[in-house]
PDB file of C-alpha atoms in Angstrom:
ATOM      1  CA  MET S   1     -19.048  -1.258 -82.894  1.00  0.00           C
ATOM      2  CA  GLN S   2     -16.006  -3.510 -83.122  1.00  0.00           C
ATOM      3  CA  ALA S   3     -13.670  -0.602 -82.251  1.00  0.00           C
ATOM      4  CA  LEU S   4     -15.789   0.312 -79.042  1.00  0.00           C
ATOM      5  CA  LEU S   5     -15.843  -3.325 -77.888  1.00  0.00           C
ATOM      6  CA  ALA S   6     -12.023  -3.480 -78.411  1.00  0.00           C
ATOM      7  CA  LYS S   7     -11.727  -0.218 -76.242  1.00  0.00           C
ATOM      8  CA  LEU S   8     -13.946  -1.770 -73.637  1.00  0.00           C
ATOM      9  CA  THR S   9     -12.047  -4.934 -73.554  1.00  0.00           C
ATOM     10  CA  GLY S  10      -8.705  -3.000 -73.201  1.00  0.00           C
ATOM     11  CA  LEU S  11     -10.032  -0.974 -70.417  1.00  0.00           C
ATOM     12  CA  VAL S  12     -11.238  -4.337 -68.534  1.00  0.00           C
ATOM     13  CA  MET S  13      -8.053  -5.805 -69.005  1.00  0.00           C
ATOM     14  CA  ARG S  14      -6.109  -2.831 -67.396  1.00  0.00           C
ATOM     15  CA  LEU S  15      -8.560  -2.644 -64.392  1.00  0.00           C
ATOM     16  CA  LEU S  16      -8.489  -6.377 -63.800  1.00  0.00           C
ATOM     17  CA  PRO S  17      -5.259  -6.585 -61.776  1.00  0.00           C
ATOM     18  CA  LEU S  18      -6.656  -3.607 -59.535  1.00  0.00           C
ATOM     19  CA  LEU S  19      -9.846  -5.505 -59.092  1.00  0.00           C
ATOM     20  CA  LEU S  20      -8.127  -8.736 -58.186  1.00  0.00           C
ATOM     21  CA  MET S  21      -5.927  -6.789 -55.482  1.00  0.00           C
ATOM     22  CA  ALA S  22      -9.122  -5.293 -54.087  1.00  0.00           C
ATOM     23  CA  ILE S  23     -10.717  -8.738 -53.760  1.00  0.00           C
ATOM     24  CA  VAL S  24      -7.427 -10.221 -52.070  1.00  0.00           C
ATOM     25  CA  ALA S  25      -7.245  -7.316 -49.696  1.00  0.00           C
ATOM     26  CA  GLY S  26     -11.006  -7.577 -48.811  1.00  0.00           C
ATOM     27  CA  SER S  27     -10.724 -11.216 -48.360  1.00  0.00           C
ATOM     28  CA  THR S  28      -7.537 -10.677 -46.107  1.00  0.00           C
ATOM     29  CA  PHE S  29      -9.449  -8.182 -43.803  1.00  0.00           C
ATOM     30  CA  TRP S  30     -12.430 -10.534 -43.599  1.00  0.00           C
ATOM     31  CA  LEU S  31     -10.094 -13.528 -42.514  1.00  0.00           C
ATOM     32  CA  VAL S  32      -8.437 -11.418 -39.884  1.00  0.00           C
ATOM     33  CA  GLU S  33     -11.752 -10.239 -38.408  1.00  0.00           C
ATOM     34  CA  ILE S  34     -13.299 -13.739 -38.050  1.00  0.00           C
ATOM     35  CA  ASN S  35     -10.080 -15.243 -36.601  1.00  0.00           C
ATOM     36  CA  SER S  36      -9.224 -12.369 -34.199  1.00  0.00           C
ATOM     37  CA  PRO S  37     -10.139 -13.109 -30.468  1.00  0.00           C
ATOM     38  CA  ARG S  38     -13.138 -11.283 -29.043  1.00  0.00           C
ATOM     39  CA  GLU S  39     -12.284  -9.051 -26.194  1.00  0.00           C
ATOM     40  CA  ASP S  40     -13.618 -10.165 -22.781  1.00  0.00           C
ATOM     41  CA  LYS S  41     -16.062  -7.486 -21.564  1.00  0.00           C
ATOM     42  CA  ALA S  42     -15.087  -8.332 -18.045  1.00  0.00           C
ATOM     43  CA  ALA S  43     -11.445  -7.663 -18.768  1.00  0.00           C
ATOM     44  CA  VAL S  44     -12.333  -4.443 -20.433  1.00  0.00           C
ATOM     45  CA  THR S  45     -14.230  -2.967 -17.424  1.00  0.00           C
ATOM     46  CA  GLY S  46     -11.650  -4.209 -14.997  1.00  0.00           C
ATOM     47  CA  LYS S  47     -11.494  -6.533 -12.074  1.00  0.00           C
ATOM     48  CA  ARG S  48     -13.954  -6.239  -9.149  1.00  0.00           C
ATOM     49  CA  HIS S  49     -12.488  -5.421  -5.760  1.00  0.00           C
ATOM     50  CA  GLU S  50     -13.422  -8.906  -4.387  1.00  0.00           C
ATOM     51  CA  PRO S  51     -11.187 -11.151  -2.223  1.00  0.00           C
ATOM     52  CA  ASP S  52      -9.656 -14.176  -3.825  1.00  0.00           C
ATOM     53  CA  TYR S  53      -8.194 -15.841  -0.637  1.00  0.00           C
ATOM     54  CA  TYR S  54      -7.890 -15.255   3.118  1.00  0.00           C
ATOM     55  CA  ILE S  55      -5.743 -16.244   6.085  1.00  0.00           C
ATOM     56  CA  ASP S  56      -6.978 -16.889   9.601  1.00  0.00           C
ATOM     57  CA  ASN S  57      -4.804 -16.142  12.567  1.00  0.00           C
ATOM     58  CA  PHE S  58      -1.697 -15.377  10.645  1.00  0.00           C
ATOM     59  CA  SER S  59       1.889 -14.547  11.738  1.00  0.00           C
ATOM     60  CA  ALA S  60       4.529 -13.156   9.565  1.00  0.00           C
ATOM     61  CA  THR S  61       8.243 -12.602  10.572  1.00  0.00           C
ATOM     62  CA  GLU S  62      10.977 -10.793   8.690  1.00  0.00           C
ATOM     63  CA  LEU S  63      14.311 -11.706   9.599  1.00  0.00           C
ATOM     64  CA  ALA S  64      17.499  -9.454   9.539  1.00  0.00           C
ATOM     65  CA  GLN S  65      20.732 -10.721   7.873  1.00  0.00           C
ATOM     66  CA  ASP S  66      22.083 -12.148  11.221  1.00  0.00           C
ATOM     67  CA  GLY S  67      19.013 -14.223  11.630  1.00  0.00           C
ATOM     68  CA  SER S  68      17.397 -12.060  14.382  1.00  0.00           C
ATOM     69  CA  THR S  69      13.869 -10.957  14.223  1.00  0.00           C
ATOM     70  CA  LYS S  70      13.523  -7.649  12.346  1.00  0.00           C
ATOM     71  CA  LEU S  71       9.647  -7.419  11.899  1.00  0.00           C
ATOM     72  CA  ARG S  72       6.656  -9.323  13.223  1.00  0.00           C
ATOM     73  CA  PHE S  73       3.151  -8.746  11.827  1.00  0.00           C
ATOM     74  CA  THR S  74       0.145 -10.676  13.181  1.00  0.00           C
ATOM     75  CA  GLY S  75      -3.674 -10.394  12.769  1.00  0.00           C
ATOM     76  CA  ILE S  76      -6.985 -12.401  13.290  1.00  0.00           C
ATOM     77  CA  LYS S  77      -7.727 -12.443   9.590  1.00  0.00           C
ATOM     78  CA  MET S  78      -5.941 -11.336   6.384  1.00  0.00           C
ATOM     79  CA  ILE S  79      -7.986 -10.997   3.123  1.00  0.00           C
ATOM     80  CA  HIS S  80      -6.181 -10.561  -0.189  1.00  0.00           C
ATOM     81  CA  PHE S  81      -7.932  -8.468  -3.107  1.00  0.00           C
ATOM     82  CA  GLU S  82      -6.891  -9.441  -6.721  1.00  0.00           C
ATOM     83  CA  ASP S  83      -7.774  -6.042  -8.443  1.00  0.00           C
ATOM     84  CA  ASP S  84      -5.135  -3.992  -6.554  1.00  0.00           C
ATOM     85  CA  GLN S  85      -3.252  -6.621  -4.749  1.00  0.00           C
ATOM     86  CA  THR S  86      -3.838  -5.220  -1.475  1.00  0.00           C
ATOM     87  CA  TYR S  87      -4.447  -7.007   1.878  1.00  0.00           C
ATOM     88  CA  GLU S  88      -7.233  -6.153   4.484  1.00  0.00           C
ATOM     89  CA  VAL S  89      -6.333  -7.216   8.072  1.00  0.00           C
ATOM     90  CA  THR S  90      -8.505  -7.621  11.175  1.00  0.00           C
ATOM     91  CA  ARG S  91      -6.806  -6.702  14.407  1.00  0.00           C
ATOM     92  CA  PRO S  92      -3.440  -6.023  12.919  1.00  0.00           C
ATOM     93  CA  ALA S  93      -0.276  -5.751  15.297  1.00  0.00           C
ATOM     94  CA  MET S  94       3.032  -5.158  14.209  1.00  0.00           C
ATOM     95  CA  ARG S  95       6.468  -5.008  16.141  1.00  0.00           C
ATOM     96  CA  ALA S  96       9.501  -3.762  14.893  1.00  0.00           C
ATOM     97  CA  TYR S  97      13.074  -4.672  16.191  1.00  0.00           C
ATOM     98  CA  GLU S  98      16.114  -2.538  15.356  1.00  0.00           C
ATOM     99  CA  PRO S  99      19.468  -2.753  16.991  1.00  0.00           C
ATOM    100  CA  ASP S 100      20.275  -0.023  19.440  1.00  0.00           C
ATOM    101  CA  ARG S 101      16.718   1.325  19.123  1.00  0.00           C
ATOM    102  CA  PRO S 102      13.748   0.591  21.403  1.00  0.00           C
ATOM    103  CA  PRO S 103      11.052  -1.741  19.724  1.00  0.00           C
ATOM    104  CA  VAL S 104       8.044  -0.092  18.414  1.00  0.00           C
ATOM    105  CA  THR S 105       4.595  -1.809  18.450  1.00  0.00           C
ATOM    106  CA  ALA S 106       1.549  -0.701  16.516  1.00  0.00           C
ATOM    107  CA  ASN S 107      -1.939  -2.061  16.646  1.00  0.00           C
ATOM    108  CA  ALA S 108      -5.598  -1.111  15.547  1.00  0.00           C
ATOM    109  CA  ASP S 109      -9.076  -2.516  14.854  1.00  0.00           C
ATOM    110  CA  ARG S 110      -8.371  -2.662  11.066  1.00  0.00           C
ATOM    111  CA  GLY S 111      -5.517  -2.504   8.729  1.00  0.00           C
ATOM    112  CA  VAL S 112      -4.743  -2.039   4.949  1.00  0.00           C
ATOM    113  CA  MET S 113      -1.461  -3.259   3.500  1.00  0.00           C
ATOM    114  CA  ASN S 114      -0.139  -2.588  -0.006  1.00  0.00           C
ATOM    115  CA  SER S 115       1.058  -5.480  -2.316  1.00  0.00           C
ATOM    116  CA  GLU S 116       4.827  -4.937  -1.175  1.00  0.00           C
ATOM    117  CA  GLY S 117       4.059  -4.804   2.486  1.00  0.00           C
ATOM    118  CA  SER S 118       5.836  -1.427   2.579  1.00  0.00           C
ATOM    119  CA  ILE S 119       2.751   0.705   3.591  1.00  0.00           C
ATOM    120  CA  ILE S 120       0.368  -0.189   6.206  1.00  0.00           C
ATOM    121  CA  ASP S 121      -2.716   2.025   7.078  1.00  0.00           C
ATOM    122  CA  LEU S 122      -4.180   1.425  10.642  1.00  0.00           C
ATOM    123  CA  TYR S 123      -7.890   2.425  11.289  1.00  0.00           C
ATOM    124  CA  GLY S 124      -9.728   2.512  14.524  1.00  0.00           C
ATOM    125  CA  ASN S 125      -8.306   2.685  17.936  1.00  0.00           C
ATOM    126  CA  ALA S 126      -4.887   2.822  16.366  1.00  0.00           C
ATOM    127  CA  PHE S 127      -2.147   2.919  19.105  1.00  0.00           C
ATOM    128  CA  ILE S 128       1.637   3.196  18.716  1.00  0.00           C
ATOM    129  CA  VAL S 129       4.160   2.335  21.452  1.00  0.00           C
ATOM    130  CA  ARG S 130       7.853   2.937  21.544  1.00  0.00           C
ATOM    131  CA  GLN S 131       9.476   1.389  24.587  1.00  0.00           C
ATOM    132  CA  ALA S 132      11.848   3.391  26.682  1.00  0.00           C
ATOM    133  CA  GLY S 133      15.619   3.659  25.774  1.00  0.00           C
ATOM    134  CA  THR S 134      18.427   3.018  28.027  1.00  0.00           C
ATOM    135  CA  ASP S 135      18.577   6.643  29.086  1.00  0.00           C
ATOM    136  CA  LEU S 136      15.141   7.490  30.552  1.00  0.00           C
ATOM    137  CA  SER S 137      15.825  11.126  30.918  1.00  0.00           C
ATOM    138  CA  LYS S 138      16.524  11.402  27.137  1.00  0.00           C
ATOM    139  CA  ASP S 139      14.644   8.544  25.785  1.00  0.00           C
ATOM    140  CA  PRO S 140      11.445   7.631  27.752  1.00  0.00           C
ATOM    141  CA  ARG S 141       8.417   5.487  26.790  1.00  0.00           C
ATOM    142  CA  MET S 142       6.271   7.224  24.153  1.00  0.00           C
ATOM    143  CA  THR S 143       2.841   6.504  23.002  1.00  0.00           C
ATOM    144  CA  ALA S 144       0.588   7.847  20.235  1.00  0.00           C
ATOM    145  CA  ALA S 145      -3.165   7.232  19.939  1.00  0.00           C
ATOM    146  CA  SER S 146      -5.372   8.156  17.048  1.00  0.00           C
ATOM    147  CA  GLN S 147      -8.136   6.820  14.759  1.00  0.00           C
ATOM    148  CA  TYR S 148      -5.820   6.587  11.834  1.00  0.00           C
ATOM    149  CA  PHE S 149      -2.005   6.008  11.350  1.00  0.00           C
ATOM    150  CA  GLN S 150       0.162   5.308   8.254  1.00  0.00           C
ATOM    151  CA  LEU S 151       3.291   3.086   8.716  1.00  0.00           C
ATOM    152  CA  LEU S 152       6.079   3.433   6.214  1.00  0.00           C
ATOM    153  CA  VAL S 153       7.765   0.370   6.997  1.00  0.00           C
ATOM    154  CA  ASN S 154      10.908   0.622   4.946  1.00  0.00           C
ATOM    155  CA  ASP S 155      11.541   4.193   6.235  1.00  0.00           C
ATOM    156  CA  ASP S 156      10.607   3.543   9.842  1.00  0.00           C
ATOM    157  CA  ILE S 157       8.140   6.367   9.810  1.00  0.00           C
ATOM    158  CA  VAL S 158       4.676   6.817  11.437  1.00  0.00           C
ATOM    159  CA  LYS S 159       2.330   9.514  10.517  1.00  0.00           C
ATOM    160  CA  THR S 160      -1.162  10.654  10.584  1.00  0.00           C
ATOM    161  CA  ASN S 161      -3.382  13.567   9.420  1.00  0.00           C
ATOM    162  CA  GLN S 162      -5.990  12.825  12.160  1.00  0.00           C
ATOM    163  CA  PRO S 163      -6.191  14.112  15.762  1.00  0.00           C
ATOM    164  CA  VAL S 164      -3.539  12.532  17.807  1.00  0.00           C
ATOM    165  CA  GLN S 165      -2.567  12.401  21.538  1.00  0.00           C
ATOM    166  CA  LEU S 166       1.171  11.884  22.241  1.00  0.00           C
ATOM    167  CA  VAL S 167       2.476  10.779  25.631  1.00  0.00           C
ATOM    168  CA  ARG S 168       6.173  11.049  26.191  1.00  0.00           C
ATOM    169  CA  GLY S 169       7.199  10.278  29.642  1.00  0.00           C
ATOM    170  CA  PRO S 170       5.148  12.619  31.878  1.00  0.00           C
ATOM    171  CA  SER S 171       4.483  15.112  29.131  1.00  0.00           C
ATOM    172  CA  VAL S 172       1.015  14.956  27.225  1.00  0.00           C
ATOM    173  CA  MET S 173       0.457  16.683  23.853  1.00  0.00           C
ATOM    174  CA  ASN S 174      -2.505  16.737  21.516  1.00  0.00           C
ATOM    175  CA  ALA S 175      -2.457  17.898  17.911  1.00  0.00           C
ATOM    176  CA  ASN S 176      -4.062  17.627  14.520  1.00  0.00           C
ATOM    177  CA  GLY S 177      -1.439  15.522  12.987  1.00  0.00           C
ATOM    178  CA  LEU S 178       2.010  13.748  13.587  1.00  0.00           C
ATOM    179  CA  ILE S 179       5.111  12.556  11.876  1.00  0.00           C
ATOM    180  CA  PHE S 180       7.355  10.320  13.809  1.00  0.00           C
ATOM    181  CA  ASN S 181      10.769   9.278  12.576  1.00  0.00           C
ATOM    182  CA  ASN S 182      12.041   6.277  14.620  1.00  0.00           C
ATOM    183  CA  VAL S 183      15.462   6.404  12.980  1.00  0.00           C
ATOM    184  CA  THR S 184      16.309  10.112  14.019  1.00  0.00           C
ATOM    185  CA  ARG S 185      13.928   9.882  17.132  1.00  0.00           C
ATOM    186  CA  GLU S 186      12.216  13.213  15.832  1.00  0.00           C
ATOM    187  CA  VAL S 187       8.538  13.907  16.481  1.00  0.00           C
ATOM    188  CA  GLN S 188       6.618  16.493  14.598  1.00  0.00           C
ATOM    189  CA  LEU S 189       3.208  17.588  15.877  1.00  0.00           C
ATOM    190  CA  LEU S 190       1.031  19.307  13.106  1.00  0.00           C
ATOM    191  CA  GLY S 191      -1.788  21.832  13.234  1.00  0.00           C
ATOM    192  CA  ASN S 192      -3.338  23.091  16.602  1.00  0.00           C
ATOM    193  CA  VAL S 193      -0.679  21.712  19.196  1.00  0.00           C
ATOM    194  CA  ARG S 194      -1.787  21.855  22.917  1.00  0.00           C
ATOM    195  CA  GLY S 195      -0.688  19.984  26.130  1.00  0.00           C
ATOM    196  CA  THR S 196       1.680  19.964  28.901  1.00  0.00           C
ATOM    197  CA  ILE S 197       5.447  19.435  28.628  1.00  0.00           C
ATOM    198  CA  ILE S 198       7.251  18.266  31.822  1.00  0.00           C
ATOM    199  CA  THR S 199      11.024  18.484  31.856  1.00  0.00           C
ATOM    200  CA  GLY S 200      13.404  17.069  34.332  1.00  0.00           C
ATOM    201  CA  PRO S 201      14.033  13.325  35.423  1.00  0.00           C
ATOM    202  CA  PRO S 202      11.242  10.774  35.402  1.00  0.00           C
ATOM    203  CA  SER S 203       9.198  10.285  38.626  1.00  0.00           C
ATOM    204  CA  GLY S 204      11.284   8.371  41.239  1.00  0.00           C
ATOM    205  CA  GLN S 205      14.635   9.269  39.653  1.00  0.00           C
ATOM    206  CA  ALA S 206      16.871  11.514  41.492  1.00  0.00           C
ATOM    207  CA  PRO S 207      18.423  14.447  39.489  1.00  0.00           C
ATOM    208  CA  LYS S 208      21.917  14.176  38.471  1.00  0.00           C
ATOM    209  CA  PRO S 209      24.443  16.246  40.660  1.00  0.00           C
TER     210      PRO S 209
END
């Protein structure tokens, strides 16, 4: 009997360090759990697409390096959304000024702008006007009308994948889409293109000899 007790005592003494380590590990895990901050359910599910501030009758101007006006953006109301940092604008109007290029104006019923202000989507009665250049025979006034336009501000490009009417001088064209590069003065009409192209000098201007 004494020999059996001695064996049991020896076994307990050998297992005691392992038992103590298990107790310490369990206590540490329990302390970490009770002291860890609980995740906010609202944060896990994401922010709602709700406005956090708005501006009435705003006007924003971007200046060129020489201090001249490069871009002017106005609207009746601008609403900022916190979840995606976008802006929704009522009756947006934008006018771009570039040296040696005719000014371009764009307006619509509603607009959506990304957080950087580099992309503006125009919805409802969207209208683009590029004023005539110095040589009317080569660069007449041009307008584009559609229910949707996307303005790539940094690239100076206007495009749409919706039906559009393009008027360039006396010529009128209709298409299913458009890409207009104001830097290169190139216009691409997409899809089913139809209309009337009139060549020659503008009305009231005599042809050159």
